[in-house]
Every structure is written in C-alpha cells, then in structure tokens.
Coordinates of C-alpha atoms in Angstrom, one line a residue:
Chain A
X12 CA 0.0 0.0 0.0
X13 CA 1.3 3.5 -0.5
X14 CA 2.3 5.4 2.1
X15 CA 0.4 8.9 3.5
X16 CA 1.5 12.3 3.5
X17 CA 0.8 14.1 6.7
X18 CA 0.8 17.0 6.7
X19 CA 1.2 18.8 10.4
X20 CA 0.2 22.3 10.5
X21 CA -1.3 25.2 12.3
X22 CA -0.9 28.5 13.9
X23 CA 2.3 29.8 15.3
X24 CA 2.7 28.8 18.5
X25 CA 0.1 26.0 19.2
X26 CA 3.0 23.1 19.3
X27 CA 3.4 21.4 16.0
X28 CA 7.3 21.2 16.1
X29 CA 7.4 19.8 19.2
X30 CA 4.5 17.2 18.2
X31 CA 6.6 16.7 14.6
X32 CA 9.7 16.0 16.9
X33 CA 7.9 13.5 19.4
X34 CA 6.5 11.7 16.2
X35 CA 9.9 11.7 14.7
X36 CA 11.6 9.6 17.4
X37 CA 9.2 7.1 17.9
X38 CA 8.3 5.9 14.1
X39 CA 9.7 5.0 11.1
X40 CA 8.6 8.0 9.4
X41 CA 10.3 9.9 6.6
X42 CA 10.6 13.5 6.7
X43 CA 10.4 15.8 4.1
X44 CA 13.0 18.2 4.6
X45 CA 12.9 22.1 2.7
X46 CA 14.8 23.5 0.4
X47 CA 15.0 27.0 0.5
X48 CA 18.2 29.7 -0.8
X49 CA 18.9 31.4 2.0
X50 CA 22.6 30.9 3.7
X51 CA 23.1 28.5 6.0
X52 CA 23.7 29.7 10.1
X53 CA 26.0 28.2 12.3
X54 CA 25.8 24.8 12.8
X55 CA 23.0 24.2 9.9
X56 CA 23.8 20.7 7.8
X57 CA 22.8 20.5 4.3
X58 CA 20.2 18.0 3.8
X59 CA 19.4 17.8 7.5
X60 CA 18.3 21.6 8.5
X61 CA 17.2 22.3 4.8
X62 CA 18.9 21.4 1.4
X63 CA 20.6 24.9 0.5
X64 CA 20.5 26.0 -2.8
X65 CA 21.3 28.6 -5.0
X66 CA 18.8 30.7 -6.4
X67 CA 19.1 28.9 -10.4
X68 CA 19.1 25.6 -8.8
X69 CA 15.5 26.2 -7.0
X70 CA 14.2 27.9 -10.0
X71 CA 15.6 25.3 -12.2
X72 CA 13.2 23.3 -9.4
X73 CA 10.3 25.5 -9.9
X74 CA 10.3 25.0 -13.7
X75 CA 10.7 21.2 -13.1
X76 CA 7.6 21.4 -11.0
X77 CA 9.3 19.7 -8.8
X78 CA 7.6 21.5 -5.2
X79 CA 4.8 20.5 -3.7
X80 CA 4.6 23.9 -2.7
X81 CA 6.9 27.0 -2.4
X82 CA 7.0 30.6 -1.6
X83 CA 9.7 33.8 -1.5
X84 CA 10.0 35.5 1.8
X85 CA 12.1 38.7 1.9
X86 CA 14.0 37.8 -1.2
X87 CA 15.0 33.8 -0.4
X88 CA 12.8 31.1 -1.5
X89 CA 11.7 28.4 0.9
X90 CA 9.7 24.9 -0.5
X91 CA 8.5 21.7 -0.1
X92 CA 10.7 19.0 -2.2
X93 CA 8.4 16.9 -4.2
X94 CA 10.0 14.2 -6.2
X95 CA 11.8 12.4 -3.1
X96 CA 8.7 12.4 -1.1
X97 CA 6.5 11.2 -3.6
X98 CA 8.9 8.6 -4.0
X99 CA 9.4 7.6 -0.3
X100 CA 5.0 7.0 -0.6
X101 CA 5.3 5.3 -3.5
X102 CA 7.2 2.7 -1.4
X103 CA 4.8 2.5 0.9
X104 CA 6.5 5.3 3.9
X105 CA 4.7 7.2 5.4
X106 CA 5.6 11.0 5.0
X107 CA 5.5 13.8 7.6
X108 CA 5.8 16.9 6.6
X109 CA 5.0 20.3 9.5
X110 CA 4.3 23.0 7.2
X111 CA 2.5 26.6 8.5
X112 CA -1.2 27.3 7.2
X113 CA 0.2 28.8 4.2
X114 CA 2.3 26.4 3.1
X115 CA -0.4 23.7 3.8
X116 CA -3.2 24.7 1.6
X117 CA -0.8 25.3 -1.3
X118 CA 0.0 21.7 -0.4
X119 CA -3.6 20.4 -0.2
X120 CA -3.6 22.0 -4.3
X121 CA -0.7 20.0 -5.4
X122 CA -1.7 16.6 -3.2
X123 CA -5.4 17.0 -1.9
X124 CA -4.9 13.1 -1.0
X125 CA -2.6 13.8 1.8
X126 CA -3.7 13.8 5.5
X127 CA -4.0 17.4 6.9
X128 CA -3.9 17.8 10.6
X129 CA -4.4 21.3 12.2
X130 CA -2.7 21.4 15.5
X131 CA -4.8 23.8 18.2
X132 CA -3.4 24.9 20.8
X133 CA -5.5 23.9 24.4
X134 CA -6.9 27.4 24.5
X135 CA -6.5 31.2 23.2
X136 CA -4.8 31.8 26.9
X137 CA -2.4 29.1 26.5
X138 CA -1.4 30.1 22.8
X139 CA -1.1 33.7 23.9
X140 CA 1.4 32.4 26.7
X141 CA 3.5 29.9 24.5
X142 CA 4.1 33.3 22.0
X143 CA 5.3 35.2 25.1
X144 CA 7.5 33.0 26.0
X145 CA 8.7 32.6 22.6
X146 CA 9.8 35.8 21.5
X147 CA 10.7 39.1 23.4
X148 CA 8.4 41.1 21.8
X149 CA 6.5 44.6 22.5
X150 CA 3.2 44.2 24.0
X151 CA 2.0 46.1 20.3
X152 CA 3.4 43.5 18.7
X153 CA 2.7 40.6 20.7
X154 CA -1.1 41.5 20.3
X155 CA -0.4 41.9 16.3
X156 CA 0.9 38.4 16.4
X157 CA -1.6 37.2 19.0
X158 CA -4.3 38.3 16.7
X159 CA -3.0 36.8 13.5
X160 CA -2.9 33.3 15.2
X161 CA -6.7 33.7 16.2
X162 CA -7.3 34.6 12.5
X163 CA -5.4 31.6 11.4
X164 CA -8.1 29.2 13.5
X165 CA -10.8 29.8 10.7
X166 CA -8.7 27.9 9.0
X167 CA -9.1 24.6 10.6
X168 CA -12.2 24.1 8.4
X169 CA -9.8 23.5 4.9
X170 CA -8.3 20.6 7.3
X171 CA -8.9 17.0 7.7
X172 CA -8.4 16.7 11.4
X173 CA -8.1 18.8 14.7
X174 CA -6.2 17.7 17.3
X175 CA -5.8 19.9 20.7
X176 CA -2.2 19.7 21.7
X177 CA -3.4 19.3 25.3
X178 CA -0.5 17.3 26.3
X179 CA 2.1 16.1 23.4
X180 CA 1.7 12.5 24.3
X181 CA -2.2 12.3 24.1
X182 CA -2.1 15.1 20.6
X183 CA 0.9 12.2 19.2
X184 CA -1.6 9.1 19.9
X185 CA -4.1 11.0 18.0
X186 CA -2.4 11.5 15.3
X187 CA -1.0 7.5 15.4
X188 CA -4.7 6.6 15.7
X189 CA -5.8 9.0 12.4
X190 CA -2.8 7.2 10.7
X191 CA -4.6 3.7 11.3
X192 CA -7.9 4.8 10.2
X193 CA -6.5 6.9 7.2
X194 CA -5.5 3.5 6.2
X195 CA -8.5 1.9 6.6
X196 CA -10.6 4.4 4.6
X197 CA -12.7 3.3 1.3
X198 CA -11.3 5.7 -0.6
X199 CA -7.8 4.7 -0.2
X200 CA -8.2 0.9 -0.2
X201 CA -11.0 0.5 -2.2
X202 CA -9.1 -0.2 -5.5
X203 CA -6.9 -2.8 -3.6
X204 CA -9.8 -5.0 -2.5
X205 CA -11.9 -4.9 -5.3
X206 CA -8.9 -6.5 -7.4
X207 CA -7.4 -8.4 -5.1
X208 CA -11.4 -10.0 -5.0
X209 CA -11.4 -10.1 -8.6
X210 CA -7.7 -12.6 -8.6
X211 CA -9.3 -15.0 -5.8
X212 CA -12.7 -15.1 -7.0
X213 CA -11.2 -15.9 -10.5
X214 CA -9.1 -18.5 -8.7
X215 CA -11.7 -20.5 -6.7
X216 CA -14.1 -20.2 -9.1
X217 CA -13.3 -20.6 -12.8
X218 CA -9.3 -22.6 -12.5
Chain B
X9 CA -19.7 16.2 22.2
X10 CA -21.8 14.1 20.5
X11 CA -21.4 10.3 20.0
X12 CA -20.7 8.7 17.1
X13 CA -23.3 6.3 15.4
X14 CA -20.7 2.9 14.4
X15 CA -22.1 0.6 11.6
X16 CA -20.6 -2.5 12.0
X17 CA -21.6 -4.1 8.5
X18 CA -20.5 -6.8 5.6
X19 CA -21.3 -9.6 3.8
X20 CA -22.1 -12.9 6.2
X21 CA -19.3 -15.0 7.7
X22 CA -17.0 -11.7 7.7
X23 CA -17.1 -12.2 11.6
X24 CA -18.8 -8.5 12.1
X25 CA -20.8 -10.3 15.2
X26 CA -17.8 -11.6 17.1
X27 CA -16.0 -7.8 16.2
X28 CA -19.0 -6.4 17.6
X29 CA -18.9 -8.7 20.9
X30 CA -15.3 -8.3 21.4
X31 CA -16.3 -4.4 21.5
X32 CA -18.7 -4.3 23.1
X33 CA -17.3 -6.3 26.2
X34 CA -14.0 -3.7 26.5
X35 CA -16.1 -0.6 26.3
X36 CA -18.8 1.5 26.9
X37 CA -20.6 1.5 24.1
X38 CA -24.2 2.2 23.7
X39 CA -25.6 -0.7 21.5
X40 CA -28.4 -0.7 19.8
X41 CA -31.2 -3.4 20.2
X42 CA -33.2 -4.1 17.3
X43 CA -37.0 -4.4 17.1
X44 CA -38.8 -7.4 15.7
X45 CA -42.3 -8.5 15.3
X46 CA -41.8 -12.2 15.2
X47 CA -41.8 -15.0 17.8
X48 CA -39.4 -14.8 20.5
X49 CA -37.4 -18.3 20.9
X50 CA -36.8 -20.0 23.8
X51 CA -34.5 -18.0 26.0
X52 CA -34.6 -14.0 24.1
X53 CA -35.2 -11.9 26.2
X54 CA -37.2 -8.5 25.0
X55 CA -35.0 -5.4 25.5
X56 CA -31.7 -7.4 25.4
X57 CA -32.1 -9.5 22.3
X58 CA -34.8 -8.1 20.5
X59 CA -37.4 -5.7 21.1
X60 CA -40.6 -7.7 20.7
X61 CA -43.3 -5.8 19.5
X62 CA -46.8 -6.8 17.5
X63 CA -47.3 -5.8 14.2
X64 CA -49.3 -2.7 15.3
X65 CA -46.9 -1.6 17.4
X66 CA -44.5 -1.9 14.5
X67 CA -46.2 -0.5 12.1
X68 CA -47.2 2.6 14.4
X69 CA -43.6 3.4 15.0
X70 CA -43.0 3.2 11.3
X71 CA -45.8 6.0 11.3
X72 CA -43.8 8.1 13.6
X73 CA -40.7 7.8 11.6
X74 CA -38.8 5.9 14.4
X75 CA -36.7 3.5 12.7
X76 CA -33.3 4.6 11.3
X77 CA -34.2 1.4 9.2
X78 CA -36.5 -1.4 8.6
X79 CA -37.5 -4.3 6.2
X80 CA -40.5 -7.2 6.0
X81 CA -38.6 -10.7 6.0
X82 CA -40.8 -13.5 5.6
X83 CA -43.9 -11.7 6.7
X84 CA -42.0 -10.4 9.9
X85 CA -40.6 -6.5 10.2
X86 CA -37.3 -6.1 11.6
X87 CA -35.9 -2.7 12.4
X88 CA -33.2 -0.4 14.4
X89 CA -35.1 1.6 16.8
X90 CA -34.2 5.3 15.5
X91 CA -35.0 7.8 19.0
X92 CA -33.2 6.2 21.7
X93 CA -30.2 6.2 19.6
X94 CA -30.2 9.6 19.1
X95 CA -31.0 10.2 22.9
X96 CA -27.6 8.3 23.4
X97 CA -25.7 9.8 20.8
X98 CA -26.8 13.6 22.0
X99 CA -25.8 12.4 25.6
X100 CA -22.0 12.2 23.9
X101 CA -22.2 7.8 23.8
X102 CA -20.9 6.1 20.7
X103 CA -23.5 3.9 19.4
X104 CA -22.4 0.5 18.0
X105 CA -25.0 -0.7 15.7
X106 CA -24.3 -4.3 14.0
X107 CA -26.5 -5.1 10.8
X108 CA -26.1 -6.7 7.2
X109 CA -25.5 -4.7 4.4
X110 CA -29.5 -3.6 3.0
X111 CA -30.0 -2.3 6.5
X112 CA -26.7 -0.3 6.9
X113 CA -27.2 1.2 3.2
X114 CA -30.7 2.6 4.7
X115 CA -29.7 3.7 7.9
X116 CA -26.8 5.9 5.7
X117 CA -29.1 7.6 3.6
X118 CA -31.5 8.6 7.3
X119 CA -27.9 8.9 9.2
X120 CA -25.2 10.1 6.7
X121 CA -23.1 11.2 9.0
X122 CA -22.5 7.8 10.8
X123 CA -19.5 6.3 10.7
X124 CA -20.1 2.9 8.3
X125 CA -17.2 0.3 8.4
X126 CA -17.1 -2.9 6.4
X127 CA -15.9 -5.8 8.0
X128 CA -13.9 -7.9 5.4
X129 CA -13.1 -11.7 5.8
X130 CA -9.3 -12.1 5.5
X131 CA -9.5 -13.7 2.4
X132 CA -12.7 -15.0 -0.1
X133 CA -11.1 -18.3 0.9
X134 CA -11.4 -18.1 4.2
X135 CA -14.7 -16.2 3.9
X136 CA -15.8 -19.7 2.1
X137 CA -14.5 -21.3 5.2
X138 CA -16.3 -19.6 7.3
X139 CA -19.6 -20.0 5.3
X140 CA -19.2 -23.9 5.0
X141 CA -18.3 -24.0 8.7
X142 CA -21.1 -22.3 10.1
X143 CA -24.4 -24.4 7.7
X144 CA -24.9 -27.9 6.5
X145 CA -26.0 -26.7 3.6
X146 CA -25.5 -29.1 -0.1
X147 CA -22.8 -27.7 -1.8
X148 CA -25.0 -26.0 -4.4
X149 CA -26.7 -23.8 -1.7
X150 CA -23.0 -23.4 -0.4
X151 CA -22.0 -22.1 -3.7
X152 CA -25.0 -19.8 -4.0
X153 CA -24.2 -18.4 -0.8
X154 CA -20.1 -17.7 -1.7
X155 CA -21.2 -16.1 -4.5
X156 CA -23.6 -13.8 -3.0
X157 CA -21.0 -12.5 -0.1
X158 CA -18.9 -12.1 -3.5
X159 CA -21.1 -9.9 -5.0
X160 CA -21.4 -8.0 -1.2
X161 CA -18.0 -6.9 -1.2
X162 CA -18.4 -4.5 -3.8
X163 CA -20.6 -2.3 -1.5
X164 CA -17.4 -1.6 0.0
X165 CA -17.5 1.6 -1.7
X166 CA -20.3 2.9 -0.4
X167 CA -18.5 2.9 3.4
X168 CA -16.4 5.1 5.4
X169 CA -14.1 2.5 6.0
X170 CA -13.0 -0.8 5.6
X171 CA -11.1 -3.3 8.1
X172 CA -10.0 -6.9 7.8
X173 CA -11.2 -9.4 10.3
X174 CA -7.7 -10.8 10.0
X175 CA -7.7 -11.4 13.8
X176 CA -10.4 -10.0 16.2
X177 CA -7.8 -8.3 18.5
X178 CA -6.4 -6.6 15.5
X179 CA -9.7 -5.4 13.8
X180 CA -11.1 -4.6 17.2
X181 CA -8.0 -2.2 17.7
X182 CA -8.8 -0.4 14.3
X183 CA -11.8 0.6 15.0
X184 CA -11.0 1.9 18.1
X185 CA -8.6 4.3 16.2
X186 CA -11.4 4.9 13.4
X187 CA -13.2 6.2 16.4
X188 CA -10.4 8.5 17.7
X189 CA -9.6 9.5 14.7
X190 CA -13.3 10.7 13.8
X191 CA -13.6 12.6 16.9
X192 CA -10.8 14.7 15.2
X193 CA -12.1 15.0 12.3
X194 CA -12.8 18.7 11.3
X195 CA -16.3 18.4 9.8
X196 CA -17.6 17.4 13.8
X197 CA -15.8 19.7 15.6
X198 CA -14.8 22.9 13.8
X199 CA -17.9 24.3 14.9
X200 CA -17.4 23.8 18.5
X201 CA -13.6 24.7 17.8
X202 CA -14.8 28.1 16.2
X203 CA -17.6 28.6 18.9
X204 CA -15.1 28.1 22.0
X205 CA -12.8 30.2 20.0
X206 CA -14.8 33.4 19.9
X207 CA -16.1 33.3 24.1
X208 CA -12.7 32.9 24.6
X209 CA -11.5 35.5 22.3
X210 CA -14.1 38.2 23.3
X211 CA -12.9 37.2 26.9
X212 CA -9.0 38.4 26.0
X213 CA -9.6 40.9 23.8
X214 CA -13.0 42.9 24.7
X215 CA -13.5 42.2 28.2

C-alpha cells in the first residue's frame, strides 16, 4: 500500500514542532526536509536543516515542478521537495511533513490526498502564553501576532483533522490513531480490495 | 460532544458479530437493540435480544418515523429503533450498531453522518471457510451463498471505512482508532472549535 502524506500544520505557536519531533523519534517516518536559498547559520547541515540551494538551482526546481509547494520571503525562497517524497510514498512510507497554514493549503492544491492535521493549541490563553514565552516582543506586537494566530483558526475548516495539543503524548496518539484509520478508509483501499477480490474469485471459481 | 453512530456491516461470515462482541465487552458503548415482530425463541429476552413488538406496534412506530431502518422478512418486520439512539448519541455515547448490508445502506441515507465500516473476511477463501463451517447446507446452496457475499464486497464503496477481520484483536483495535480519529475530524468539531474560540477571544480581547 502507498504510504500517507501528513501534513502537520497550524498556527504559530500551538506546538506542531514539538508534536513533529515527538513523532519523529518514535516511528519510522520519513521526513520531508525544505529546500530554500537562503545561507546557511552556524551549525545548519545540508540535507538535514534544509537542502541549501542557489537561487538557479531552486528555480531550475520551480520550472521542473518539482515543489509541492513554495514561496519567497524577503528575497529567499523556501519549498517543499516533491519528487523524493513522492517517491518515499510510492514505497509504501509514510511522509511527515509540519508545514505553517500557508504552506499547507498550497499543499492540499498539489496533493489533496494527503492527510491534513491542524494542530490547536488547548486554548487562546495558552497560545497567547506559548508566544510570550517565545519571542521578546512589545506588548504592540505581541497582540499583532496574537491576533494573526486567532485569524489563522478559521482555518481549521480546509483541514482533515483537529487535534488539541493538550498534552504532546495524548495530541501524538491521536495523530497514530488517524494514521490507522486513514488507512483503513474506502477511498484509499478501495481499488486494492476490489482486485485483489477479482484474482481469488477468479481462482476459486473458474481454474 | 456528541457520540458517534458505528455501523458495524459486511457480507455474512465476515465475523462483524464476534467484532461487535469483542467491542462491546472492552467498552462503553451504547448498543443498539433491534426491534422485531416475530416470535421470541426460547430464552430471548425482550430489550436485550430483541425488542418484541406486535405488528401494530411496528407499524405505528414506522408512522412516527422511528426507525433509522427497517424491512419485512418473511412476513415479519425487523428494524433499528431510531430515538433512543439519538438520545444516546446527544448524551455524547458512541453507538455500536451491528447489521447486514440492506440495513446499513438505509440507515446511511437517514444517518449520513454515521460512521459505516465494512468488516472484510481475510480472504474469499477463508470467507468460504467460514460459510461452509457455520451451515450444513448441499454444496449447491453453499456455492450460492459464496457467491452472493462475493457480490457483497463490492458495496465496500459505499462505506467510510473498511477493516479486515484478519484477527479480532487486530480489527477490534482499528476501529477503536477509526473512532479517535473521527472525533478529530474537522467536519464534527470545527464548529465547536470556532464557537469556544470566539467566548474565549471576546474574553482576552473585549473584556
């Protein structure tokens, strides 16, 4: 069976990294790493941070439609790979890719079969908190970004699945059990059964 | 939130009935009891096996619209009980409902949003297996009967999901992550997600 791409997205600041990182260790996932042209920092490895390229290798990329998705911030290009991943699901892995809102409905154009999860934060309260402690910010600003993550929520409704990232354990089972029943929908399996059907009937009953 | 209406379904000698038990003895599930106007046998018990009811009774309810489903076999009706259901299912219990393929079609067009699983026998083989082991039937009748779960399996494609009854433990186990995995899923709960989101947000911002 070929593999799922899930996609793990969601406003800034409701978890998904750490969800994406807890996920990471304990399965046999692949991960799609980006590509983008901006320089590498300190301690940054090629391939494992983000492929680094050159500005005509990504466009080279772009014209090869080879990005599930991609966009230019402040002059460097960041995207989402697409050959590699599409070949790591064609052999049946399972690809996880965290991606913000942004990112993820370009994504849901190029590959609406993938598995979009929107990760919420437990409440408004507690995302206001976790983008406190993120960044040292000006109370203007904070409430700018505060306000732009309760925008993002409306979102959730061009997703597949909500998960509340009460506690990362309990938000990572989730996800594990969507991964099961992704894989025992109709839509995905459907093809499989009704030929595999076809090969046994045709054995029992006419060889 | 609201519970979740589970149509256990699929062709005969699948093994949806000993799914259903295993389920139903590890959780607390609210099952449905159908209603029937034949004969009790010895030892049914009204409520628990069947509801027993006359035909006026029957017919009455059909009147009031209170079956999510029902058909005449043999001169007897035989129906799934449509209001206590939906009592359970608004008190936030999952409903398991266990029933061949006709009824779970009907019940989906009343209850779309149900989740309908079809229980698949590991293999036609062993779905032949299962068929021969259960009736003393001539092998005619047998043959009959193989072919008609054959045809069955195509209305795979009218379900949510499908899951093979490879072994009960691991079928059992599926659905149980079908069922975590819809209480995600966006189309329930993005309502309630958006609802929450606005007290709360009014709370931070206006109050």
């Amino acid at each position: 069976m070929k593999g799922l791409l899930i996609v793990i997205s969601g406003p800034s600041g409701a978890g998904k990294g750490t969800i994406c990182k807890a996920l990471l260790e304990e399965n046999d996932f692949w991960i799609s790493v980006s590509a983008t042209t901006r320089q590498p920092r300190a301690g940054e490895v090629d391939g494992a941070n983000y492929y680094f390229l050159t500005k005509e290798e990504f466009k080279k990329r772009i014209d090869y439609d080879d990005f599930l998705e991609y966009a230019e911030v402040y002059g460097n290009y960041y995207g989402t790979p697409k050959s590699n991943a599409l070949k790591a699901i064609e052999n049946g892995r399972d690809v996880i890719l965290e991606i913000d809102i942004q990112g993820a409905l370009k994504v849901k154009e190029s590959y609406p079969e993938g598995v979009f999860i929107f990760i919420l934060p437990p409440s408004m309260e507690e995302l206001k908190n976790r983008i406190i402690n993120r960044a040292s910010e000006t109370p203007e600003s904070l409430m700018t970004r505060f306000k732009s993550a309760y925008k993002e929520i409306n979102y959730v409704s061009k997703y597949n699945y909500a998960v509340v990232n009460d506690t990362v354990e309990e938000a990572v089972k989730k996800i594990h059990s969507i991964i099961v029943a992704e894989r025992c929908r109709v839509d995905r399996v459907k093809d499989k059964i009704l030929d595999s059907k076809e090969g046994i009937i045709h054995e029992q009953l006419y060889d």
